[in-house]
Short mmCIF file of C-alpha atoms and ligand atoms in Angstrom, two decimals:
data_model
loop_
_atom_site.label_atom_id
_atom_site.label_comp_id
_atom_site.label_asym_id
_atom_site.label_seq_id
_atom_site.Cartn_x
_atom_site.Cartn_y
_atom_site.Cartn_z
CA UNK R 1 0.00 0.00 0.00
CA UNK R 2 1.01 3.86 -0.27
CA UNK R 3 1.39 3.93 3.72
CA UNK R 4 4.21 0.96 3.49
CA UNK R 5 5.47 2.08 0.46
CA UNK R 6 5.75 5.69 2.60
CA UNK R 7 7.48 4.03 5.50
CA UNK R 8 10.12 2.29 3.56
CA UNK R 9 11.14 5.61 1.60
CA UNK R 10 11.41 7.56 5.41
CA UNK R 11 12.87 4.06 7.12
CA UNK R 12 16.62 4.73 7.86
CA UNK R 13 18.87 1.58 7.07
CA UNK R 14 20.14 0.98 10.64
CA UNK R 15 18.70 1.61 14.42
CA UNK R 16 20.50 1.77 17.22
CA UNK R 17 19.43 0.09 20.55
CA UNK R 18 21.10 -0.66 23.58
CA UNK R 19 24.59 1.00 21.97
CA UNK R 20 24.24 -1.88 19.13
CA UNK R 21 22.87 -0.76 15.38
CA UNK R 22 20.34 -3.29 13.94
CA UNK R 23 18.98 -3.11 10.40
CA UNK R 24 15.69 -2.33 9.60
CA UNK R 25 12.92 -3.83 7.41
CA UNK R 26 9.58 -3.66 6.94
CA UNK R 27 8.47 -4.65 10.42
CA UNK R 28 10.27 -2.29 11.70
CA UNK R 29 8.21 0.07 14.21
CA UNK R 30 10.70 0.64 17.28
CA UNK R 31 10.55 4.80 17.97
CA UNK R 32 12.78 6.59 19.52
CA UNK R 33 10.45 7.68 22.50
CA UNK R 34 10.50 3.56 23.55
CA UNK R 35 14.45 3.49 22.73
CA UNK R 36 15.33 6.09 25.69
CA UNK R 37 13.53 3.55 28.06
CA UNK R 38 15.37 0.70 27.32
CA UNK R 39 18.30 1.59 29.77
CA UNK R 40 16.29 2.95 32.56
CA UNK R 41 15.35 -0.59 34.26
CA UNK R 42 13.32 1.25 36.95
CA UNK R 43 12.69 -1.97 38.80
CA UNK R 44 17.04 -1.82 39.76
CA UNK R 45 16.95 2.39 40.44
CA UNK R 46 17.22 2.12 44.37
CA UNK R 47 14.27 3.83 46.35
CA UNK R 48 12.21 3.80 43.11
CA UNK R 49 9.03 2.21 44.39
CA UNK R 50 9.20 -0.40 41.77
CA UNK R 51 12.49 -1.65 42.79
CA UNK R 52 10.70 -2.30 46.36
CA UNK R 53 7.92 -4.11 44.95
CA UNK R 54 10.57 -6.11 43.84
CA UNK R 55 12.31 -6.76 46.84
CA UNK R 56 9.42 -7.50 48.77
CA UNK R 57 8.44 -9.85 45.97
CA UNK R 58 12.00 -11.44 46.43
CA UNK R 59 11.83 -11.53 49.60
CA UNK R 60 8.99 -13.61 49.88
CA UNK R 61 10.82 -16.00 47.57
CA UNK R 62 14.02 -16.19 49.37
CA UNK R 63 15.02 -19.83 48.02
CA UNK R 64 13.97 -19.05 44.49
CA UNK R 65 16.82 -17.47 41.82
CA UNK R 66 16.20 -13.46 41.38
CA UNK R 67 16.82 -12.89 37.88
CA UNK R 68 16.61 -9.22 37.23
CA UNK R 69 19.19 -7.93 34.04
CA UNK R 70 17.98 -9.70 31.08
CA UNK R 71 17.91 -7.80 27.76
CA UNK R 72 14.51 -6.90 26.68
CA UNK R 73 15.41 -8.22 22.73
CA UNK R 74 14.47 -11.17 22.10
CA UNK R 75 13.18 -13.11 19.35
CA UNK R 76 9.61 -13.92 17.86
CA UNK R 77 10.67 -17.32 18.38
CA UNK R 78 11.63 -16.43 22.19
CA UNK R 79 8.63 -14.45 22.80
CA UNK R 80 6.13 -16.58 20.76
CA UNK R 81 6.80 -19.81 19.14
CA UNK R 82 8.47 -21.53 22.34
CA UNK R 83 5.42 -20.71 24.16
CA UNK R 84 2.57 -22.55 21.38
CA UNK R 85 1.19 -19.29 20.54
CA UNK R 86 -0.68 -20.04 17.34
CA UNK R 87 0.93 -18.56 14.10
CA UNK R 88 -2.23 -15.78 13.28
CA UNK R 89 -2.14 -14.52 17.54
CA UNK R 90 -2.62 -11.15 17.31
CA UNK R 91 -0.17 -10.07 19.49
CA UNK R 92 2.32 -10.78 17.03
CA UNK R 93 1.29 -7.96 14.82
CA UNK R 94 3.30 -4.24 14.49
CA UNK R 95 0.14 -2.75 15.88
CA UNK R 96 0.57 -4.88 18.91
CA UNK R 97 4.23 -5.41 19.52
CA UNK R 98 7.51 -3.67 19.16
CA UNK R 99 10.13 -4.90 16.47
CA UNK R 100 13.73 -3.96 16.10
CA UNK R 101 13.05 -5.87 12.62
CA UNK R 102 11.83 -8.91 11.29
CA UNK R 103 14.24 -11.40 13.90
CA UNK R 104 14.35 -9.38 17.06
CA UNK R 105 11.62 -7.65 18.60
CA UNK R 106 11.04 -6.24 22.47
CA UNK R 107 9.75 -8.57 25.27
CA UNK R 108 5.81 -8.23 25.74
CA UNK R 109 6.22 -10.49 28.56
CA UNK R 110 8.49 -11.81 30.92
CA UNK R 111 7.40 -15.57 29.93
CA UNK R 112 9.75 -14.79 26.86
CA UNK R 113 12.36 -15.82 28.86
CA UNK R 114 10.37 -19.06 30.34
CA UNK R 115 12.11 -21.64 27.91
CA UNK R 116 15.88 -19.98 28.24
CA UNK R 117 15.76 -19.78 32.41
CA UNK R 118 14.68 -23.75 32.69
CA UNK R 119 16.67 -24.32 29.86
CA UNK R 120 19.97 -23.41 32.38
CA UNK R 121 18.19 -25.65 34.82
CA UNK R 122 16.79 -23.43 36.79
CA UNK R 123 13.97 -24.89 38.92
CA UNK R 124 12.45 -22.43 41.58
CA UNK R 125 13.06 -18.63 39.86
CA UNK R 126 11.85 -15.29 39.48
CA UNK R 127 12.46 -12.98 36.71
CA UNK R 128 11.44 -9.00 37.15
CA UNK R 129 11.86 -6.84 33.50
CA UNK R 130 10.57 -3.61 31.23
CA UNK R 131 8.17 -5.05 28.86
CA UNK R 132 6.41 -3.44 26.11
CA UNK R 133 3.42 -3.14 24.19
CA UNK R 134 1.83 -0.37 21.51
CA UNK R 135 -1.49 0.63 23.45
CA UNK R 136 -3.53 3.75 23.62
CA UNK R 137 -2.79 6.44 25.60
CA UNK R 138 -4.56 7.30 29.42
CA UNK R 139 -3.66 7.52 32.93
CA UNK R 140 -3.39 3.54 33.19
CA UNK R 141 -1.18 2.66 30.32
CA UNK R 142 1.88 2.93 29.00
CA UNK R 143 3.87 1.63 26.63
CA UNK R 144 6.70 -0.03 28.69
CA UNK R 145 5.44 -1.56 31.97
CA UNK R 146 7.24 -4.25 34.61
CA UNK R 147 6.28 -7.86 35.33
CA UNK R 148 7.45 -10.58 37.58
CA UNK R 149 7.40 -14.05 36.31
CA UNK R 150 7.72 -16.86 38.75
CA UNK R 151 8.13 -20.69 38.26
CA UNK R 152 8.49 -24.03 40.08
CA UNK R 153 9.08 -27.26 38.58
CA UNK R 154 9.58 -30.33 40.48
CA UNK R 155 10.33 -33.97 39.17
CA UNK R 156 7.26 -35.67 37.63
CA UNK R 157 7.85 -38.39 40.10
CA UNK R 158 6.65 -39.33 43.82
CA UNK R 159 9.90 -37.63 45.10
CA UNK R 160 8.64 -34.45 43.53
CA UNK R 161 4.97 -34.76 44.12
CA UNK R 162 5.90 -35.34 48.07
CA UNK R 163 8.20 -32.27 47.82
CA UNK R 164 4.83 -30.56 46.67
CA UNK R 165 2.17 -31.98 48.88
CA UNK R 166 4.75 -30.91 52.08
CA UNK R 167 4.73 -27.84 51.14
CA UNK R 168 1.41 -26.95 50.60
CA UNK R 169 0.48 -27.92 54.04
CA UNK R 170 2.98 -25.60 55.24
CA UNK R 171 1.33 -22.99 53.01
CA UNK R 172 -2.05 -23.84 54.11
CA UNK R 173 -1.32 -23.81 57.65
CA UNK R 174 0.03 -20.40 57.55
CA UNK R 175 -3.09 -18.88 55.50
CA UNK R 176 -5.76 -20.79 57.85
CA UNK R 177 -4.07 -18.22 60.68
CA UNK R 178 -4.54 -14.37 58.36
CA UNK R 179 -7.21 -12.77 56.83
CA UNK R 180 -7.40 -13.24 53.96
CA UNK R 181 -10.85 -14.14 51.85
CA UNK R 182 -10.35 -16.23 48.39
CA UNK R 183 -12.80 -16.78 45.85
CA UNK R 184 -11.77 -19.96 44.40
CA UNK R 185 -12.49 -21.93 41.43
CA UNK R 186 -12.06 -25.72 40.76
CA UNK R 187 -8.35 -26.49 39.98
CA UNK R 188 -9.58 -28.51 36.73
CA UNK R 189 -12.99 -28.21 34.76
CA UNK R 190 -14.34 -28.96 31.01
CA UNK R 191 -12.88 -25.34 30.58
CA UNK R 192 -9.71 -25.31 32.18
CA UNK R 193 -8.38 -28.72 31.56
CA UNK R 194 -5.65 -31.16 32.41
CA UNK R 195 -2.98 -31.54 30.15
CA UNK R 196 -3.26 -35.06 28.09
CA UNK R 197 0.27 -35.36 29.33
CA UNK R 198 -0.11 -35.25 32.78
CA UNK R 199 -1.91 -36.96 35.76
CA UNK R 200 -4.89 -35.40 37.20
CA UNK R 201 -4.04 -36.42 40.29
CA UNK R 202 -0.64 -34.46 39.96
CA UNK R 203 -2.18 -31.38 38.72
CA UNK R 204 -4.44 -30.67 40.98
CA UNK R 205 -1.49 -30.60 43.51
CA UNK R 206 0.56 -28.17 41.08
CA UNK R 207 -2.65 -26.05 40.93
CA UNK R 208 -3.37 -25.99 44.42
CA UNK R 209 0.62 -25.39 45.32
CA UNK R 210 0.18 -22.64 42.50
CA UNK R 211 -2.35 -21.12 44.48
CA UNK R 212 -1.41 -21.29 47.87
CA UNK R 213 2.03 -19.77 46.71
CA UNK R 214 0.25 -16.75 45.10
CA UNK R 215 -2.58 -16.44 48.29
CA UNK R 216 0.10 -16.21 50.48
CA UNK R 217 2.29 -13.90 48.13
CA UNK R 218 -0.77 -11.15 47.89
CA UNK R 219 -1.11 -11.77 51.96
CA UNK R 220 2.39 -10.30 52.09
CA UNK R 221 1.92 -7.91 49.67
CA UNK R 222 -1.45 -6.44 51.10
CA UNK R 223 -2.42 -7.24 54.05
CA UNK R 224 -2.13 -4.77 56.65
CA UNK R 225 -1.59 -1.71 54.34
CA UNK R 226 -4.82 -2.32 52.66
CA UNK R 227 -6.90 -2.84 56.30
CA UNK R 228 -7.24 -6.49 55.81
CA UNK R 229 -8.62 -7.52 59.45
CA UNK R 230 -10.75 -10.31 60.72
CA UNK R 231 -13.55 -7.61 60.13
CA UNK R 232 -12.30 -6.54 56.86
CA UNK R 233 -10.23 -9.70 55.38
CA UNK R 234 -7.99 -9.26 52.33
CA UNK R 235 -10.55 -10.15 49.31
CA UNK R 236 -8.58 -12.42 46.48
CA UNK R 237 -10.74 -13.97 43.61
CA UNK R 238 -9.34 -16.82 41.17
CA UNK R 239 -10.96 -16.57 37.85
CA UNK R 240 -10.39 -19.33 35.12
CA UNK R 241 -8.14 -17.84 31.81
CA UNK R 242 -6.33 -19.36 29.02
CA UNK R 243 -2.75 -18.97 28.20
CA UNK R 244 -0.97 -20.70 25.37
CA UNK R 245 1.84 -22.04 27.10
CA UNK R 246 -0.49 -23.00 30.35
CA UNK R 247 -3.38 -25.39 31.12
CA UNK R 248 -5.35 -25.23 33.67
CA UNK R 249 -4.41 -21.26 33.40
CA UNK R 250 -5.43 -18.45 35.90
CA UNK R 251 -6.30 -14.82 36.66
CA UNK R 252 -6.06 -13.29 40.01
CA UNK R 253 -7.69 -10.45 41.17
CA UNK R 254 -7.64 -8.03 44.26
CA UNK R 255 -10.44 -6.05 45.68
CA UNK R 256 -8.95 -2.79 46.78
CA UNK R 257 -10.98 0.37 47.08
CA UNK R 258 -14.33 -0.96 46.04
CA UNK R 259 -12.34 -2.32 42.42
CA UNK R 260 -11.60 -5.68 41.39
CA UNK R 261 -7.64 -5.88 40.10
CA UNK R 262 -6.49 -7.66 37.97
CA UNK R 263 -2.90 -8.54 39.11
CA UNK R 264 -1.41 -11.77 37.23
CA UNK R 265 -1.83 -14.49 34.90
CA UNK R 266 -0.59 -17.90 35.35
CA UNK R 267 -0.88 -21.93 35.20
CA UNK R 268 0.37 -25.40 34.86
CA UNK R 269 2.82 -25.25 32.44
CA UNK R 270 2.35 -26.90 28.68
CA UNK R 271 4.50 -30.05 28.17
CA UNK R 272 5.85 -28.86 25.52
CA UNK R 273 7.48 -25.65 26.72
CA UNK R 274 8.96 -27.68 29.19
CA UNK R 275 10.18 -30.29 26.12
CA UNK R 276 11.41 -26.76 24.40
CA UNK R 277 13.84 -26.48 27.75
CA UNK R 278 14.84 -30.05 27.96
CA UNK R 279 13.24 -30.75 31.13
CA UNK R 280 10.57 -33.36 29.76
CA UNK R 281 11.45 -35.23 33.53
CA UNK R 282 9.81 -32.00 35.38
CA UNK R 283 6.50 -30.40 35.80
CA UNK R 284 5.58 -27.09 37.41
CA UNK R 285 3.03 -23.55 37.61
CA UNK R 286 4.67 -20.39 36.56
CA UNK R 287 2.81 -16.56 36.90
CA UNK R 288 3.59 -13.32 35.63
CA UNK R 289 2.98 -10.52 38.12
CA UNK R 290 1.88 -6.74 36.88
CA UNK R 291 4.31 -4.63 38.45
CA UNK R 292 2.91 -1.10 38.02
CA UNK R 293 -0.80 -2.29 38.63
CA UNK R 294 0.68 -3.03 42.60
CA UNK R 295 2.58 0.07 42.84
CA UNK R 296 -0.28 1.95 41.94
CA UNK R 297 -2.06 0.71 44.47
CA UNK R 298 0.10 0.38 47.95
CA UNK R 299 1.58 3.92 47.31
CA UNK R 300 -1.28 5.45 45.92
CA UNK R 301 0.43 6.62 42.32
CA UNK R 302 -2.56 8.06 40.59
CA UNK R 303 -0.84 8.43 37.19
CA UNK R 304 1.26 5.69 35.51
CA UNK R 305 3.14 8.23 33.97
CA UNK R 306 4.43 9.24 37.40
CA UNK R 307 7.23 6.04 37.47
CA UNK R 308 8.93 7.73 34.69
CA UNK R 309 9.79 10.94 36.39
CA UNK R 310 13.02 12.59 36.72
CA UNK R 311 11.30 15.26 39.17
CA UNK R 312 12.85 15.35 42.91
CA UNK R 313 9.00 15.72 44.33
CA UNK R 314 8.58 12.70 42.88
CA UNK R 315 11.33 10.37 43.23
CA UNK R 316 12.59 12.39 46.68
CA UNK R 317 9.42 10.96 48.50
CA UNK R 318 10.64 7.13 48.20
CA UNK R 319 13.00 5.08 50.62
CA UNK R 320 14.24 1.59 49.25
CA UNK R 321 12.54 -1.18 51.47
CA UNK R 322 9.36 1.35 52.31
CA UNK R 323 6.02 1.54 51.14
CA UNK R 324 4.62 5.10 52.11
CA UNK R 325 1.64 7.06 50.86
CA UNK R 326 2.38 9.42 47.46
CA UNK R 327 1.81 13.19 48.71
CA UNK R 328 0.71 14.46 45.01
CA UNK R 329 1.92 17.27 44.00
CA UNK R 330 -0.37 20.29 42.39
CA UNK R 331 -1.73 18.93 38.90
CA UNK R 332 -0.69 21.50 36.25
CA UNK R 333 -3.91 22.82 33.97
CA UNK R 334 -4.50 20.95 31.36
CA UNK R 335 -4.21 21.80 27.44
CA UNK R 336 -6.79 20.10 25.08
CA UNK R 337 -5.88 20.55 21.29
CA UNK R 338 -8.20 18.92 18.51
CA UNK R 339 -6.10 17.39 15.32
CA UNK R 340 -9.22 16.86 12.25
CA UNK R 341 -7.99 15.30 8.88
CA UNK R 342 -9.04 13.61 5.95
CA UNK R 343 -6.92 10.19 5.44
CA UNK R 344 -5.97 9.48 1.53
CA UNK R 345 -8.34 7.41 -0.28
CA UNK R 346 -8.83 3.88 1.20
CA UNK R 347 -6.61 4.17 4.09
CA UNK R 348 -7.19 3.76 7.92
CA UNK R 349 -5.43 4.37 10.35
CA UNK R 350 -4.45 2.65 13.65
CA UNK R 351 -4.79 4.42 16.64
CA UNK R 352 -1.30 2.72 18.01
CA UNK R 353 0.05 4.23 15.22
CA UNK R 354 -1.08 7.71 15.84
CA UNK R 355 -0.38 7.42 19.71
CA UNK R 356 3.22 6.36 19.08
CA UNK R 357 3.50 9.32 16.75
CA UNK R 358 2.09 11.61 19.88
CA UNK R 359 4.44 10.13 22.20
CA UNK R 360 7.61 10.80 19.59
CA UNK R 361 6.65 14.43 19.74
CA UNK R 362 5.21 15.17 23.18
CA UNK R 363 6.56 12.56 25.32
CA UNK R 364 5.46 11.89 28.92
CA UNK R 365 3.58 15.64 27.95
CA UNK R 366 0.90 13.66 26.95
CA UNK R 367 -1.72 12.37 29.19
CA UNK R 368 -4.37 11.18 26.96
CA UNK R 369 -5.23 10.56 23.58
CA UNK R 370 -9.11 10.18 22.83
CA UNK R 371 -10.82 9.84 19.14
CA UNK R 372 -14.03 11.84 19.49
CA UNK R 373 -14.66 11.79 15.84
CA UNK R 374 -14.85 8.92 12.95
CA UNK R 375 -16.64 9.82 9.80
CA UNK R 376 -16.55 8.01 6.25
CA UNK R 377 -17.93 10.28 3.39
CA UNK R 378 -20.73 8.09 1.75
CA UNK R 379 -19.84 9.49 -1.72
CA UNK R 380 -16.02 9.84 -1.51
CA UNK R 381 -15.57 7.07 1.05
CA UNK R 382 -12.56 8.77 2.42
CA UNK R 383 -12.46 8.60 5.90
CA UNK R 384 -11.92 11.47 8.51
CA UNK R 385 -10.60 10.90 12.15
CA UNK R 386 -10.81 13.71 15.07
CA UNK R 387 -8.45 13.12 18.14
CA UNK R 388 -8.55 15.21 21.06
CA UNK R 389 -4.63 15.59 22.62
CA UNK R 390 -4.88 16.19 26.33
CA UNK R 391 -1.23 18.19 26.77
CA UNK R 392 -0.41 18.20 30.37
CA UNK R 393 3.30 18.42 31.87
CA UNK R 394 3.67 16.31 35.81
CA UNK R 395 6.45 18.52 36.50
CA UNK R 396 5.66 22.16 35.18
CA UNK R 397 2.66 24.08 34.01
CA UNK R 398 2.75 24.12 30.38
CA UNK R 399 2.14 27.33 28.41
CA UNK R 400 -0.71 27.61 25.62
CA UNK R 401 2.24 28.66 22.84
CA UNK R 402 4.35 25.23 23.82
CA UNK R 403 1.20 23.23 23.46
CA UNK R 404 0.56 24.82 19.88
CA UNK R 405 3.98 24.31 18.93
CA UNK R 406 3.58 20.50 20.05
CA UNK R 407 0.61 20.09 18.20
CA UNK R 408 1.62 22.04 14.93
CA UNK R 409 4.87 19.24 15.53
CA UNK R 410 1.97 16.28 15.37
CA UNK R 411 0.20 17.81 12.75
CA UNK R 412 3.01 18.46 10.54
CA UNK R 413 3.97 14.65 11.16
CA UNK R 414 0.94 13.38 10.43
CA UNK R 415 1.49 15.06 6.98
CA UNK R 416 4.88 13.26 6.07
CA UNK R 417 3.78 10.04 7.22
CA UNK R 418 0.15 9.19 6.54
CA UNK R 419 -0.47 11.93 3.67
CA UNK R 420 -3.45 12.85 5.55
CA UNK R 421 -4.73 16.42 4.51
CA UNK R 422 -6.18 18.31 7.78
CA UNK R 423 -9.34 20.12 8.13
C1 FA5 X 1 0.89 -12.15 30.59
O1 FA5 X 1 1.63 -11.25 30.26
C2 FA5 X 1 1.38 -13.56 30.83
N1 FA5 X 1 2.76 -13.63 30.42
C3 FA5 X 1 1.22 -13.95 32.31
C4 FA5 X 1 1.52 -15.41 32.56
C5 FA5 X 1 2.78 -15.82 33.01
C6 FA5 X 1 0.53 -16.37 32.37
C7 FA5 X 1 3.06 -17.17 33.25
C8 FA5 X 1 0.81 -17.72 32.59
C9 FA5 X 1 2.07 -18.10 33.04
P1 FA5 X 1 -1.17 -10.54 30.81
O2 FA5 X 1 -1.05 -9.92 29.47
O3 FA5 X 1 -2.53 -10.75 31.33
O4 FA5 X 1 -0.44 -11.96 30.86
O5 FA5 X 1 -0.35 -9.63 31.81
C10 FA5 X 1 -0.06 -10.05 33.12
C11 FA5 X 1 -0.23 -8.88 34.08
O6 FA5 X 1 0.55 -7.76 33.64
C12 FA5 X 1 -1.66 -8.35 34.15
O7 FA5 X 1 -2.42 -9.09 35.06
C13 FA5 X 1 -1.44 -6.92 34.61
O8 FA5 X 1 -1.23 -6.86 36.01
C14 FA5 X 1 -0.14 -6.56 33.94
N2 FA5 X 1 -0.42 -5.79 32.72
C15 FA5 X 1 -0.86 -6.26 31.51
N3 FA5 X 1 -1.02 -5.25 30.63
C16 FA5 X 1 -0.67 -4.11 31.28
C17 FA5 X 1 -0.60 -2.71 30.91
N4 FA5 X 1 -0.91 -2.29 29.68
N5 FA5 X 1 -0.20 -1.82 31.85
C18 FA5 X 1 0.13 -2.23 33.09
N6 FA5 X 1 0.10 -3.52 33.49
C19 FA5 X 1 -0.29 -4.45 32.61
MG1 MG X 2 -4.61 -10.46 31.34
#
């Protein structure tokens, strides 16, 4: 089409990430906004509150392996294949995912890195990165966020199974004793079946091990900075989900100020990513853990943006090893500019695609991108798109002539790469 054939003609040969210059191709889509994140690795600055959700994830862990420097480039194969994701997921698509080219693209997940940890023979291990995904642009996302992936495999024999069933009624014994209130649901079902692999009988004890790990992880997490007393118990809630590489899979949710969570995904792990590792002998759960989602919530960060600053009132209010309540600072006004425009003749356009394009110009200036108009002409069948650019600095209040010059950047963007005429 005109757009790709557009894109090629502006591409530039090489890009360089992480001090290393890759070649480009067609699937290239990496901008520069998301290259200047790559070496910040919040989750190792000390004091950053990330970096103690960490630790306190770690140190809840202590026998496990804390993996935490991994490069975020890996492979389609890495971040796809090795996990059964079907050929046509959509998550492998540029509007979805980040790609340096063709071969090497950015983590969306930690559970890239599944196959290569048990692969070393790792057995109990947690892995905390930057992983990144084209989304739209509000208060609650952003392009590069942190997980936690965790894993246990044991031998698929009764030496392991015993190792299992011990510990679990360690791990039950210490939940019986908190409050803490889980919404359960049935380890197997029609939906959320065993493996043809595996024994049932084993399963349900990976499951339950699964969940009695995580229960007692969110106990340590929440309980007592959230309230959770006999009166007012924790509230956890297991939903069923389905994951590629995982069956029976998992969502877990938190209640915390009168919202349901969402907090991780996990499961009994697929045969065959274990078979990709060369542990065929072994079976195990792993989970990846939303990093920013928790922050969010035990400090009070109203705005993921926030995680990203550079500003002293920010990062000055944060001791490594603490959780304390974020003091906001004053919210700067606010700066709404409209951008109308015709796109050529049988085009569309994605709204990833227009966000990253906001993000190159205005950065973390940005706060939200909303389309408040979509129009096709019946006769001409061009279509028209309105977006409405909330411009609002965290640090400083922004002046009308800066936000102008911002959008007149967008606009005159918009021109050189999508041909769009405005209105
Ligand atoms: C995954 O990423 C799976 N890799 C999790 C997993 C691991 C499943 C191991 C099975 C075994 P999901 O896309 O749901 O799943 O993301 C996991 C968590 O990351 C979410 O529950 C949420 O807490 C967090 N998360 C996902 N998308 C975002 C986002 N755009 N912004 C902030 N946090 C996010
Ligand atoms: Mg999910």
């Amino acid at each position: 089409s005109r757009y790709l054939a557009n894109m090629a003609a502006q591409r530039p040969c090489h890009v360089t990430v992480l001090g290393e210059q890759y070649l480009t191709d067609h699937m290239t889509n990496i901008s520069p906004t998301i290259v200047s994140k790559l070496p910040l690795k919040l989750h190792t600055q000390p004091s950053h509150p990330l970096s103690t959700l960490r630790g306190l994830i770690e140190s809840h862990f202590p026998s496990y392996t804390h993996l935490s420097s991994l490069s975020p480039l890996v492979t389609p194969y890495q971040n796809f294949d090795l996990l059964s994701f079907p050929k046509d997921h959509p998550g492998r698509s540029v509007t979805d995912s980040y790609y340096v080219n063709k071969d090497l693209m950015l983590r969306t997940h930690t559970s890239a890195h599944e196959v290569e940890v048990f692969g070393r023979g790792e057995t109990k291990w947690l892995l905390t990165a930057d992983v990144y995904r084209r989304d739209e642009i509000d208060g609650s996302h952003y392009p590069v966020f942190h997980q936690t992936e965790g894993a246990r495999i044991v031998s698929a024999n009764s030496t392991g199974m015993k190792e299992i069933e011990e510990d679990n009624e360690r791990l039950a014994a210490h939940l019986e004793q908190s409050s803490i209130e889980i919404e359960d649901v049935p380890h197997l079902s029609s939906t959320n079946p065993c493996q043809p692999a595996h024994d049932p009988k084993h399963t349900e004890l990976i499951a339950k091990n699964l969940k009695l790990s995580l229960n007692s992880l969110m106990l340590h997490l929440f309980a007592g900075r959230v309230g959770a007393t006999a009166q007012n118990p924790l509230k956890v809630r297991w939903i069923e989900a389905t994951f590629p590489w995982t069956t029976p899979s998992f969502e877990v949710e938190v209640f915390f100020r009168g919202k349901w969570l969402e907090i991780l995904g996990c499961g009994v792990i697929y045969q065959p990513t274990l078979d990709n590792a060369n542990v065929s002998n072994k079976l195990g759960w792993a989970f990846g853990l939303g990093l920013e989602r928790i922050a969010m919530v035990l400090y009070s960060i109203p705005d993921i943006r926030l995680f990203w600053s550079q500003d002293p009132r920010f990062l000055s209010q944060f001791k490594q090893g603490e959780i304390t309540t974020f003091k906001p600072y004053s919210k700067y006004p606010a700066c709404f500019k409209d951008v109308s425009f015709w796109l050529p003749e049988g085009q569309t356009l994605h709204e990833n695609d227009f966000c990253d394009l906001v993000r190159d110009v205005a950065g973390d200036v940005v706060e939200d991108v909303k389309l408040i108009d979509d129009f096709t002409h019946p006769k001409t069948n061009r279509k028209s798109l309105c977006y409405r650019i909330n411009y609002r600095s965290m640090d400083r209040s922004l002046s009308n002539d800066e936000a102008n010059s911002l959008n007149a950047q967008v606009v005159s963007y918009l021109r050189d790469r999508f041909r769009v005429e405005i209105r």
